[in-house]
């Protein structure tokens, strides 16, 4: 429906955009700009899955090949969108989204292999765009039309850019918003994750026509950063309606009596399929002894590290729970991002699993704290028990191994409940107050005797001797932070205290005399930047009070992590 002038304007804007090199900080979205329409988790996942059904991923020579690719793809269907990204080694890729799923079938039917005798002839939505034959190349060179399709690009800021943006912000709260907006998983990141899941789904579809490979964890719960890993669960069959009337039944192999052994055997086979047959999948590792057996692999074409499991539905419902809590108040995600980044910057978290706290546990700490604000201005978040009591008939979910994951799914109804049940006015504290409150709250929290429970939003006496106990909200009796050692808990406690003290001494506002953004950038570190850089500043003998936690030796009572050696060797985050 677009006319020629508007198309020309778009092309011009596109060219201007390409010429414009200095990246801009994302706008710091405020409360009143936050989206009012709430998409349910299931609808969000369904719509992302449909995007993946309609998409292919094409490796191209360079960005210049994009218009040629657009023209080529348009012969097979209507192209809805094109998204370009590159990976180290000057590898360029374009994710092409068609209007219809059938367009993908058409283009895949018309695709081939470079040399069928030398490759495993697997069909997948991962392709590459080879150079045209010589005769066609000449025609293309002489009449190459500009690509009128708006090309989305993957813009993730460098550490230096992010620092400059935060230094140039107007307030501490804005710094937190900028951090969130600049580092969270973007649209292309989500698309690539769902397409990566689709590859596995397509690979086993012949055996299991109803198969679903669902992303969970930070890729879908709204707490994911740009390069987060991809947690996947393969569900071989979907819950179906009553089939007792069917006269024809499938012949099928009998399941082993030991369900765990069965899953391990299937995972082993799946690991072989991923390793031997699927394009782009490398570094396949089978971690089958963990409580939840997983296959780790790297998808080289999307640049994503994947953890594939089976029968882990409670983790999917956990992602849904986190998604709903993130959606229910605009301050939740920025705060979680600030805390997770802080932990990463000062070395509390580590990308490899081990005895340290995970991002997931940190997220639960923030959510618990936000349930606790009742002593101040009222809670920001409801307790899980409240969410369970508000569940409607359509919210009932029980996993195949009996874990009850029933809670309210309608975010708008949950928000209405929070607003109407507030004793006075709903909590309106800004991000600065909430983040400072977070560090104060955990500085005085007694981790040695108390556990965190999101179910009733209160701390409870620890049920065992784990150094850090965060009760799994859905699987009662499990400790999410069972992997965290005594030393790491001690470090965590000290870092909370250090940061709370430090927040009393660092500047929380930019230098008022600096008028322009560049003047603000040049000004001494302040706010969030100071928080992240505290250890380095302390090391240089600057004027900030900071006790490096590493130097504080914790009493060694007993190395509890050895009790969970199986988990440490496997994937601690999935095995607690
Ligand atoms: N999970 C869980 N119980 C645990 C550990 C994890 O239910 N003890 C679920 C959560 O839904 C979590 C997901 O598994 O979000 C993935 O775990 P993990 O990858 O460790 O955390 P993420 O939230 O994905 O964070 P990150 O960005 O660090 O991957
Ligand atoms: Mg994850």
Coordinates of C-alpha atoms and ligand atoms in Angstrom, one line a residue:
X1 CA 0.0 0.0 0.0
X2 CA 3.0 2.3 0.1
X3 CA 3.3 4.9 -2.6
X4 CA 6.5 5.9 -4.5
X5 CA 7.3 9.1 -2.5
X6 CA 7.0 7.3 0.8
X7 CA 9.2 4.5 -0.5
X8 CA 11.8 7.0 -1.7
X9 CA 11.8 8.7 1.7
X10 CA 12.4 5.3 3.3
X11 CA 15.3 4.6 1.0
X12 CA 16.8 8.0 1.8
X13 CA 16.3 7.4 5.5
X14 CA 18.0 4.1 5.1
X15 CA 21.0 5.7 3.4
X16 CA 21.2 8.4 6.0
X17 CA 21.0 5.8 8.7
X18 CA 23.9 3.9 7.1
X19 CA 26.0 7.1 7.0
X20 CA 25.3 8.0 10.6
X21 CA 27.9 6.2 12.6
X22 CA 27.6 7.5 16.2
X23 CA 25.2 5.3 18.1
X24 CA 22.6 6.9 20.1
X25 CA 21.6 5.8 23.6
X26 CA 18.1 4.2 23.8
X27 CA 15.4 6.5 25.2
X28 CA 14.9 6.0 28.9
X29 CA 11.3 4.9 28.9
X30 CA 9.2 6.1 31.9
X31 CA 6.3 4.6 33.7
X32 CA 3.6 6.4 31.7
X33 CA 5.2 5.3 28.4
X34 CA 5.2 1.6 29.5
X35 CA 2.9 -0.6 27.4
X36 CA -0.6 -0.9 28.8
X37 CA -1.6 -3.8 26.6
X38 CA -0.2 -7.0 28.2
X39 CA 0.5 -10.0 25.9
X40 CA 0.2 -13.3 27.7
X41 CA 3.3 -15.6 27.8
X42 CA 1.6 -18.3 25.7
X43 CA 0.6 -15.8 23.0
X44 CA 4.0 -14.3 22.9
X45 CA 5.6 -17.7 22.5
X46 CA 3.1 -18.7 19.9
X47 CA 3.6 -15.6 17.8
X48 CA 7.4 -16.0 18.0
X49 CA 7.1 -19.7 17.0
X50 CA 4.9 -18.6 14.0
X51 CA 7.6 -16.1 13.0
X52 CA 10.1 -18.9 13.0
X53 CA 7.8 -21.1 10.9
X54 CA 7.8 -18.4 8.3
X55 CA 11.6 -17.7 8.4
X56 CA 14.8 -18.9 6.8
X57 CA 18.3 -17.9 7.7
X58 CA 20.7 -17.2 4.8
X59 CA 24.4 -16.7 5.0
X60 CA 25.4 -14.1 2.4
X61 CA 28.7 -12.8 1.1
X62 CA 28.3 -9.3 2.5
X63 CA 25.6 -6.7 3.2
X64 CA 25.7 -5.9 -0.5
X65 CA 24.1 -9.2 -1.3
X66 CA 20.9 -8.3 0.5
X67 CA 19.1 -6.6 -2.3
X68 CA 19.9 -9.6 -4.6
X69 CA 18.7 -12.0 -1.9
X70 CA 15.5 -10.0 -1.5
X71 CA 14.8 -10.2 -5.2
X72 CA 15.6 -13.9 -5.3
X73 CA 13.3 -14.7 -2.3
X74 CA 10.5 -12.6 -3.7
X75 CA 10.1 -15.1 -6.5
X76 CA 8.9 -17.7 -4.0
X77 CA 6.7 -15.6 -1.8
X78 CA 6.1 -12.2 -0.3
X79 CA 9.0 -11.2 1.9
X80 CA 7.8 -9.6 5.2
X81 CA 11.1 -8.6 6.7
X82 CA 14.8 -8.9 6.4
X83 CA 17.2 -8.8 9.4
X84 CA 20.9 -8.6 8.9
X85 CA 23.6 -9.5 11.4
X86 CA 27.3 -10.5 11.3
X87 CA 29.4 -12.8 13.4
X88 CA 33.1 -12.7 14.1
X89 CA 35.2 -13.6 11.0
X90 CA 33.1 -11.3 8.7
X91 CA 30.3 -13.8 8.4
X92 CA 27.1 -12.1 7.3
X93 CA 23.6 -13.5 7.7
X94 CA 20.1 -12.4 6.8
X95 CA 17.1 -13.7 8.5
X96 CA 14.3 -13.6 5.9
X97 CA 10.7 -13.6 7.1
X98 CA 8.0 -14.5 4.6
X99 CA 4.3 -13.7 4.8
X100 CA 3.3 -17.3 4.8
X101 CA 4.7 -20.6 6.1
X102 CA 4.0 -22.1 2.7
X103 CA 6.5 -19.6 1.1
X104 CA 9.3 -21.3 3.2
X105 CA 8.2 -24.7 1.8
X106 CA 8.4 -23.3 -1.7
X107 CA 11.9 -21.8 -1.3
X108 CA 13.2 -24.9 0.5
X109 CA 11.8 -27.1 -2.3
X110 CA 13.8 -25.0 -4.8
X111 CA 17.0 -25.1 -2.8
X112 CA 19.9 -27.6 -3.3
X113 CA 23.3 -28.7 -1.9
X114 CA 26.6 -27.4 -3.1
X115 CA 27.9 -31.0 -3.6
X116 CA 25.5 -33.7 -2.6
X117 CA 28.2 -36.3 -2.6
X118 CA 30.3 -34.6 0.1
X119 CA 27.7 -33.5 2.6
X120 CA 24.9 -35.0 4.7
X121 CA 21.9 -33.9 2.6
X122 CA 19.8 -32.6 5.6
X123 CA 17.1 -30.1 4.8
X124 CA 16.9 -27.2 7.3
X125 CA 15.9 -23.6 7.2
X126 CA 19.7 -22.7 7.3
X127 CA 21.0 -21.9 3.9
X128 CA 23.6 -19.9 2.1
X129 CA 23.3 -17.7 -0.9
X130 CA 25.8 -18.6 -3.6
X131 CA 27.0 -16.3 -6.3
X132 CA 24.9 -16.3 -9.5
X133 CA 26.2 -18.0 -12.6
X134 CA 28.5 -15.7 -14.7
X135 CA 25.9 -14.8 -17.3
X136 CA 23.4 -13.8 -14.6
X137 CA 26.1 -11.9 -12.7
X138 CA 26.6 -9.6 -15.7
X139 CA 22.9 -8.8 -15.9
X140 CA 22.7 -8.2 -12.2
X141 CA 25.7 -5.9 -12.3
X142 CA 24.2 -3.8 -15.0
X143 CA 20.8 -3.4 -13.5
X144 CA 21.0 -3.8 -9.7
X145 CA 17.9 -2.1 -8.2
X146 CA 18.2 -0.7 -4.7
X147 CA 16.7 -2.9 -2.0
X148 CA 13.5 -1.2 -0.9
X149 CA 13.0 -3.6 1.9
X150 CA 13.8 -2.0 5.3
X151 CA 16.8 -3.9 6.7
X152 CA 16.8 -4.4 10.4
X153 CA 20.3 -4.5 11.9
X154 CA 21.5 -6.0 15.1
X155 CA 22.7 -3.0 17.2
X156 CA 24.4 -4.0 20.4
X157 CA 26.5 -1.3 22.0
X158 CA 30.1 -1.8 22.9
X159 CA 31.0 -1.6 26.6
X160 CA 32.5 1.9 26.0
X161 CA 29.3 3.2 24.3
X162 CA 27.2 1.9 27.1
X163 CA 29.4 3.5 29.7
X164 CA 29.2 6.9 27.8
X165 CA 25.5 6.7 27.6
X166 CA 25.2 6.0 31.3
X167 CA 27.6 8.7 32.2
X168 CA 25.6 11.1 30.0
X169 CA 22.3 10.3 31.7
X170 CA 20.2 12.8 33.6
X171 CA 19.6 10.7 36.7
X172 CA 20.5 7.4 38.4
X173 CA 17.0 6.1 37.5
X174 CA 17.6 6.9 33.9
X175 CA 21.0 5.1 34.0
X176 CA 19.1 2.0 35.1
X177 CA 16.6 2.3 32.3
X178 CA 19.4 3.0 29.7
X179 CA 21.2 -0.1 30.8
X180 CA 18.1 -2.2 30.5
X181 CA 17.1 -0.9 27.1
X182 CA 20.6 -1.1 25.6
X183 CA 21.5 -4.6 26.8
X184 CA 18.3 -6.6 26.7
X185 CA 17.6 -9.3 24.1
X186 CA 16.3 -7.5 21.0
X187 CA 13.8 -8.6 18.4
X188 CA 16.4 -10.2 16.1
X189 CA 17.9 -12.1 19.1
X190 CA 14.4 -13.5 19.9
X191 CA 13.8 -14.5 16.3
X192 CA 17.2 -16.3 16.0
X193 CA 16.4 -18.2 19.2
X194 CA 13.1 -19.4 18.0
X195 CA 14.6 -20.4 14.6
X196 CA 17.4 -22.3 16.4
X197 CA 14.6 -24.2 18.3
X198 CA 12.8 -24.8 15.0
X199 CA 15.9 -26.6 13.6
X200 CA 15.6 -29.3 16.3
X201 CA 11.9 -29.5 15.8
X202 CA 12.2 -30.1 12.1
X203 CA 14.9 -32.7 12.6
X204 CA 12.7 -35.0 14.7
X205 CA 9.4 -34.2 13.1
X206 CA 9.3 -37.4 11.0
X207 CA 9.3 -39.5 14.2
X208 CA 7.2 -37.2 16.3
X209 CA 4.8 -35.1 14.2
X210 CA 3.5 -33.3 17.2
X211 CA 6.9 -32.4 18.5
X212 CA 7.5 -28.9 20.1
X213 CA 10.9 -27.5 21.0
X214 CA 10.2 -24.6 23.3
X215 CA 12.7 -22.0 24.4
X216 CA 12.6 -21.2 28.1
X217 CA 14.7 -19.3 30.6
X218 CA 16.1 -15.8 29.9
X219 CA 15.4 -16.1 26.1
X220 CA 11.7 -15.8 26.8
X221 CA 11.1 -14.6 30.4
X222 CA 12.0 -11.0 29.5
X223 CA 15.2 -11.0 31.7
X224 CA 17.6 -12.0 28.9
X225 CA 20.5 -10.0 27.8
X226 CA 21.6 -9.7 24.2
X227 CA 23.9 -12.7 24.2
X228 CA 22.1 -14.9 26.6
X229 CA 22.2 -18.7 26.2
X230 CA 19.2 -20.6 24.8
X231 CA 17.5 -23.1 27.1
X232 CA 15.4 -25.5 25.1
X233 CA 13.0 -28.3 26.0
X234 CA 11.9 -30.9 23.5
X235 CA 8.3 -32.2 24.1
X236 CA 7.8 -35.2 21.9
X237 CA 4.1 -35.1 22.1
X238 CA 1.4 -32.6 23.0
X239 CA -1.4 -33.2 25.4
X240 CA -4.3 -34.3 23.2
X241 CA -8.0 -34.6 23.6
X242 CA -9.6 -38.0 24.5
X243 CA -8.6 -40.6 21.8
X244 CA -10.4 -43.6 23.3
X245 CA -12.8 -43.8 20.4
X246 CA -10.0 -44.1 17.8
X247 CA -10.1 -47.6 16.2
X248 CA -6.7 -47.3 14.6
X249 CA -3.8 -47.1 17.0
X250 CA -0.1 -46.8 16.3
X251 CA 2.3 -49.7 16.8
X252 CA 5.0 -48.3 19.1
X253 CA 7.9 -49.4 21.3
X254 CA 7.2 -50.0 25.0
X255 CA 8.8 -47.4 27.3
X256 CA 11.5 -48.6 29.7
X257 CA 10.3 -49.0 33.3
X258 CA 12.9 -46.5 34.5
X259 CA 11.8 -43.2 33.2
X260 CA 15.2 -41.5 33.9
X261 CA 17.1 -44.2 32.0
X262 CA 14.7 -43.8 29.1
X263 CA 15.2 -40.0 29.0
X264 CA 19.0 -40.5 29.1
X265 CA 19.0 -43.0 26.2
X266 CA 16.8 -40.7 24.1
X267 CA 19.0 -37.7 24.9
X268 CA 22.1 -39.7 23.9
X269 CA 20.5 -40.4 20.5
X270 CA 19.4 -36.8 20.2
X271 CA 22.9 -35.7 20.9
X272 CA 24.1 -37.9 18.0
X273 CA 21.5 -36.4 15.7
X274 CA 22.6 -32.8 16.7
X275 CA 26.3 -33.7 16.4
X276 CA 26.3 -35.7 13.2
X277 CA 23.4 -34.4 11.1
X278 CA 22.5 -30.8 11.9
X279 CA 24.2 -28.0 10.1
X280 CA 25.9 -25.3 12.3
X281 CA 25.7 -27.4 15.5
X282 CA 29.1 -27.9 17.1
X283 CA 30.8 -28.6 20.5
X284 CA 28.1 -31.1 21.4
X285 CA 28.4 -32.2 25.1
X286 CA 26.1 -34.7 26.8
X287 CA 25.5 -34.0 30.5
X288 CA 23.2 -36.9 31.2
X289 CA 23.9 -37.5 34.9
X290 CA 22.5 -34.1 36.1
X291 CA 19.1 -34.1 37.7
X292 CA 17.8 -32.8 34.4
X293 CA 19.9 -34.4 31.7
X294 CA 20.9 -31.8 29.0
X295 CA 22.8 -31.6 25.7
X296 CA 24.9 -28.6 25.3
X297 CA 25.8 -27.4 21.9
X298 CA 26.8 -24.3 19.9
X299 CA 24.8 -23.2 16.9
X300 CA 27.5 -21.5 14.9
X301 CA 25.1 -19.9 12.3
X302 CA 23.1 -18.1 14.9
X303 CA 26.0 -17.7 17.3
X304 CA 24.0 -19.1 20.2
X305 CA 25.0 -21.4 23.0
X306 CA 22.2 -24.0 23.6
X307 CA 21.1 -26.3 26.4
X308 CA 18.6 -28.8 25.2
X309 CA 16.6 -30.9 27.7
X310 CA 13.5 -33.1 27.6
X311 CA 10.6 -33.3 30.0
X312 CA 11.5 -30.1 31.8
X313 CA 8.0 -28.4 31.8
X314 CA 8.3 -27.0 35.3
X315 CA 11.2 -24.8 34.0
X316 CA 9.0 -23.5 31.2
X317 CA 6.3 -22.6 33.7
X318 CA 8.9 -21.0 35.9
X319 CA 9.8 -18.8 32.8
X320 CA 6.1 -18.0 32.5
X321 CA 6.0 -17.0 36.2
X322 CA 9.0 -14.7 35.7
X323 CA 7.6 -13.3 32.5
X324 CA 4.3 -12.4 34.3
X325 CA 6.1 -10.7 37.2
X326 CA 8.3 -8.8 34.8
X327 CA 5.2 -7.6 32.8
X328 CA 3.3 -6.7 35.9
X329 CA 5.4 -3.7 36.8
X330 CA 7.7 -1.6 34.5
X331 CA 10.4 -1.3 37.1
X332 CA 11.0 -5.0 37.6
X333 CA 13.1 -5.8 34.5
X334 CA 15.4 -2.7 34.7
X335 CA 16.1 -3.5 38.4
X336 CA 16.9 -7.1 37.6
X337 CA 19.2 -6.0 34.8
X338 CA 21.0 -3.5 37.1
X339 CA 21.6 -6.2 39.8
X340 CA 22.7 -8.9 37.3
X341 CA 25.1 -6.5 35.6
X342 CA 26.4 -5.3 39.0
X343 CA 27.0 -9.0 39.9
X344 CA 28.8 -9.7 36.7
X345 CA 31.0 -6.5 36.8
X346 CA 32.3 -7.3 40.3
X347 CA 32.8 -11.0 39.5
X348 CA 30.0 -12.5 41.6
X349 CA 28.5 -14.4 38.6
X350 CA 30.4 -16.4 36.1
X351 CA 29.3 -17.7 32.7
X352 CA 30.5 -21.2 33.6
X353 CA 28.4 -23.1 36.1
X354 CA 30.0 -23.6 39.5
X355 CA 29.7 -22.7 43.2
X356 CA 28.7 -19.2 42.5
X357 CA 25.2 -17.6 42.4
X358 CA 23.5 -17.8 39.0
X359 CA 21.5 -15.1 37.2
X360 CA 18.4 -17.0 37.9
X361 CA 18.9 -17.0 41.7
X362 CA 19.8 -13.3 41.6
X363 CA 16.5 -12.6 39.7
X364 CA 14.6 -14.4 42.4
X365 CA 16.4 -12.3 45.1
X366 CA 15.2 -9.1 43.3
X367 CA 11.6 -10.4 42.9
X368 CA 11.5 -11.4 46.6
X369 CA 12.8 -8.0 47.6
X370 CA 10.1 -6.3 45.5
X371 CA 7.4 -8.4 47.3
X372 CA 8.9 -7.1 50.6
X373 CA 8.6 -3.4 49.9
X374 CA 5.4 -3.6 51.9
X375 CA 7.2 -2.1 54.9
X376 CA 7.9 1.0 52.9
X377 CA 5.4 2.1 50.3
X378 CA 3.6 -1.2 49.7
X379 CA 4.7 -4.2 47.7
X380 CA 5.7 -3.8 44.0
X381 CA 5.0 -7.5 43.3
X382 CA 2.4 -10.0 44.6
X383 CA 3.4 -13.2 46.3
X384 CA 3.0 -16.5 44.5
X385 CA 0.3 -17.5 46.9
X386 CA -1.7 -14.5 45.9
X387 CA -1.2 -15.4 42.2
X388 CA -2.3 -19.0 43.0
X389 CA -5.4 -17.7 44.8
X390 CA -6.3 -15.5 41.7
X391 CA -6.0 -18.4 39.2
X392 CA -9.0 -19.1 37.0
X393 CA -10.2 -22.4 35.5
X394 CA -8.0 -21.9 32.4
X395 CA -4.8 -21.4 34.5
X396 CA -4.5 -25.0 35.8
X397 CA -1.2 -26.6 34.8
X398 CA 0.3 -29.7 36.3
X399 CA 3.4 -31.3 34.8
X400 CA 3.6 -35.0 33.9
X401 CA 5.6 -35.6 37.0
X402 CA 3.0 -33.9 39.2
X403 CA 4.4 -30.4 39.8
X404 CA 1.5 -28.1 40.2
X405 CA 2.2 -24.9 38.3
X406 CA -1.2 -23.3 38.6
X407 CA -1.3 -19.5 39.0
X408 CA -2.9 -16.5 37.3
X409 CA -1.8 -16.0 33.7
X410 CA -3.7 -12.9 32.9
X411 CA -1.3 -10.0 33.6
X412 CA -3.9 -7.3 33.3
X413 CA -6.1 -8.9 35.9
X414 CA -3.1 -9.3 38.2
X415 CA -2.2 -5.6 37.8
X416 CA -5.8 -4.6 38.6
X417 CA -5.7 -6.8 41.7
X418 CA -2.4 -5.1 42.8
X419 CA -3.9 -1.7 42.3
X420 CA -7.1 -2.4 44.1
X421 CA -5.6 -4.2 47.0
X422 CA -3.0 -1.5 47.8
X423 CA -3.6 -0.3 51.3
X424 CA -3.0 3.3 50.4
X425 CA -1.7 4.4 47.0
X426 CA 0.2 1.8 44.9
X427 CA 4.0 1.8 45.2
X428 CA 5.4 4.6 43.1
X429 CA 9.1 4.5 44.2
X430 CA 11.6 5.3 41.5
X431 CA 14.3 3.0 40.3
X432 CA 17.0 4.8 42.3
X433 CA 15.2 4.3 45.6
X434 CA 14.4 0.7 44.8
X435 CA 17.9 -0.2 43.8
X436 CA 19.4 1.4 46.9
X437 CA 16.7 -0.3 49.0
X438 CA 17.7 -3.6 47.4
X439 CA 21.3 -3.4 48.7
X440 CA 20.2 -2.2 52.1
X441 CA 17.7 -5.0 52.4
X442 CA 20.2 -7.8 51.7
X443 CA 23.0 -6.1 53.7
X444 CA 21.0 -6.9 56.8
X445 CA 19.4 -10.2 55.6
X446 CA 20.4 -13.2 57.8
X447 CA 21.4 -15.7 55.1
X448 CA 22.8 -18.1 57.8
X449 CA 19.4 -18.8 59.4
X450 CA 16.8 -17.8 56.8
X451 CA 15.6 -18.9 53.5
X452 CA 13.9 -16.8 50.8
X453 CA 10.4 -17.9 49.9
X454 CA 8.5 -16.2 47.0
X455 CA 5.5 -18.2 47.8
X456 CA 4.4 -16.2 50.8
X457 CA 6.8 -13.3 50.2
X458 CA 8.5 -13.8 53.6
X459 CA 11.8 -15.2 54.8
X460 CA 11.4 -18.6 56.5
X461 CA 13.8 -20.6 58.7
X462 CA 16.2 -22.6 56.6
X463 CA 15.1 -26.2 56.1
X464 CA 18.6 -27.5 55.7
X465 CA 22.3 -26.4 56.1
X466 CA 22.7 -25.0 52.5
X467 CA 24.7 -21.8 52.8
X468 CA 22.2 -20.0 50.6
X469 CA 18.6 -21.2 50.5
X470 CA 16.2 -19.8 47.9
X471 CA 13.1 -22.0 47.9
X472 CA 12.1 -23.1 44.4
X473 CA 8.6 -21.4 44.1
X474 CA 7.1 -24.2 42.0
X475 CA 9.0 -27.3 43.1
X476 CA 8.5 -27.1 46.8
X477 CA 11.4 -28.6 48.8
X478 CA 14.0 -27.8 46.2
X479 CA 16.7 -25.1 46.8
X480 CA 17.4 -23.1 43.6
X481 CA 20.7 -21.9 45.0
X482 CA 21.9 -25.3 46.3
X483 CA 25.1 -25.0 44.2
X484 CA 26.2 -21.9 46.0
X485 CA 29.1 -22.6 48.4
X486 CA 29.7 -21.1 51.8
X487 CA 32.5 -18.9 50.5
X488 CA 30.4 -17.5 47.7
X489 CA 27.5 -16.8 50.0
X490 CA 29.9 -14.9 52.2
X491 CA 31.2 -12.9 49.3
X492 CA 27.7 -12.1 48.2
X493 CA 26.8 -10.9 51.7
X494 CA 30.0 -8.7 51.8
X495 CA 29.3 -7.3 48.4
X496 CA 25.8 -6.3 49.3
X497 CA 27.1 -4.5 52.4
X498 CA 30.0 -2.8 50.4
X499 CA 27.6 -1.6 47.8
X500 CA 25.1 -0.3 50.3
X501 CA 27.9 1.7 52.0
X502 CA 29.3 2.8 48.7
X503 CA 26.0 4.2 47.6
X504 CA 26.2 6.5 50.6
X505 CA 29.4 8.0 49.4
X506 CA 29.3 8.1 45.5
X507 CA 27.6 10.8 43.5
X508 CA 24.1 9.7 42.6
X509 CA 23.5 12.6 40.2
X510 CA 25.6 14.0 37.4
X511 CA 27.6 17.1 37.9
X512 CA 25.0 19.9 37.6
X513 CA 27.6 22.2 36.1
X514 CA 28.1 19.9 33.1
X515 CA 25.5 21.0 30.7
X516 CA 26.3 19.0 27.6
X517 CA 26.3 15.2 27.4
X518 CA 30.0 15.1 26.6
X519 CA 30.7 17.2 29.7
X520 CA 28.7 14.8 31.7
X521 CA 30.6 11.9 30.2
X522 CA 33.9 13.5 31.1
X523 CA 32.8 14.1 34.7
X524 CA 33.9 11.7 37.4
X525 CA 32.1 8.3 37.5
X526 CA 28.8 8.5 39.2
X527 CA 25.7 6.4 39.9
X528 CA 25.6 3.0 38.3
X529 CA 28.9 3.5 36.5
X530 CA 30.6 4.0 39.9
X531 CA 28.9 0.9 41.3
X532 CA 30.2 -1.2 38.5
X533 CA 33.7 0.2 38.6
X534 CA 34.1 0.3 42.4
X535 CA 36.7 -2.5 42.6
X536 CA 38.9 -0.9 39.9
X537 CA 38.6 2.5 41.5
X538 CA 39.4 1.1 44.9
X539 CA 42.4 -0.6 43.5
X540 CA 43.7 2.7 42.1
X541 CA 43.4 4.2 45.6
X542 CA 40.6 6.6 44.7
X543 CA 38.3 8.1 47.2
X544 CA 35.6 5.5 47.4
X545 CA 35.1 3.2 50.4
X546 CA 35.3 -0.4 49.3
X547 CA 36.5 -3.6 50.9
X548 CA 37.3 -6.1 48.2
X549 CA 35.4 -9.2 49.2
X550 CA 38.0 -11.6 47.9
X551 CA 40.4 -10.5 50.7
X552 CA 37.9 -11.5 53.4
X553 CA 38.5 -15.1 54.3
X554 CA 35.3 -16.9 55.2
X555 CA 35.3 -19.6 57.9
X556 CA 35.6 -23.0 56.3
X557 CA 33.1 -25.2 58.2
X558 CA 32.4 -27.7 55.5
X559 CA 32.5 -27.6 51.7
X560 CA 28.9 -28.4 51.0
X561 CA 29.3 -28.2 47.3
X562 CA 31.2 -31.5 47.4
X563 CA 27.9 -33.1 48.5
X564 CA 26.5 -32.1 45.1
X565 CA 29.4 -33.1 43.0
X566 CA 27.2 -34.6 40.5
X567 CA 25.5 -31.2 40.0
X568 CA 28.8 -29.3 39.8
X569 CA 30.1 -31.6 37.1
X570 CA 26.8 -31.3 35.3
X571 CA 24.9 -28.1 34.9
X572 CA 24.3 -26.7 38.3
X573 CA 21.7 -24.3 37.2
X574 CA 19.4 -27.1 35.9
X575 CA 20.2 -29.7 38.5
X576 CA 19.2 -28.1 41.8
Ligands
LIG1 N1 15.3 -23.1 36.3 C1 14.5 -23.7 37.3 N2 15.1 -24.1 38.5 C2 16.4 -24.0 38.6 C3 17.3 -23.5 37.6 C4 16.6 -23.0 36.5 O1 13.3 -23.7 37.2 N3 17.0 -24.5 39.7 C5 14.6 -22.7 35.1 C6 14.3 -21.2 35.2 O2 13.1 -21.0 34.4 C7 15.4 -20.5 34.5 C8 15.7 -21.5 33.4 O3 15.5 -22.8 34.0 O4 15.0 -19.2 33.9 C9 17.1 -21.5 32.7 O5 18.1 -21.5 33.7 P1 19.4 -20.6 33.5 O6 19.9 -20.7 32.1 O7 20.4 -21.0 34.6 O8 18.9 -19.2 33.9 P2 18.4 -18.0 32.9 O9 17.2 -17.4 33.6 O10 18.1 -18.5 31.6 O11 19.5 -16.9 33.0 P3 20.8 -16.8 32.1 O12 20.6 -15.6 31.3 O13 22.0 -16.7 33.0 O14 20.9 -18.0 31.2
LIG2 MG1 19.6 -19.5 30.4

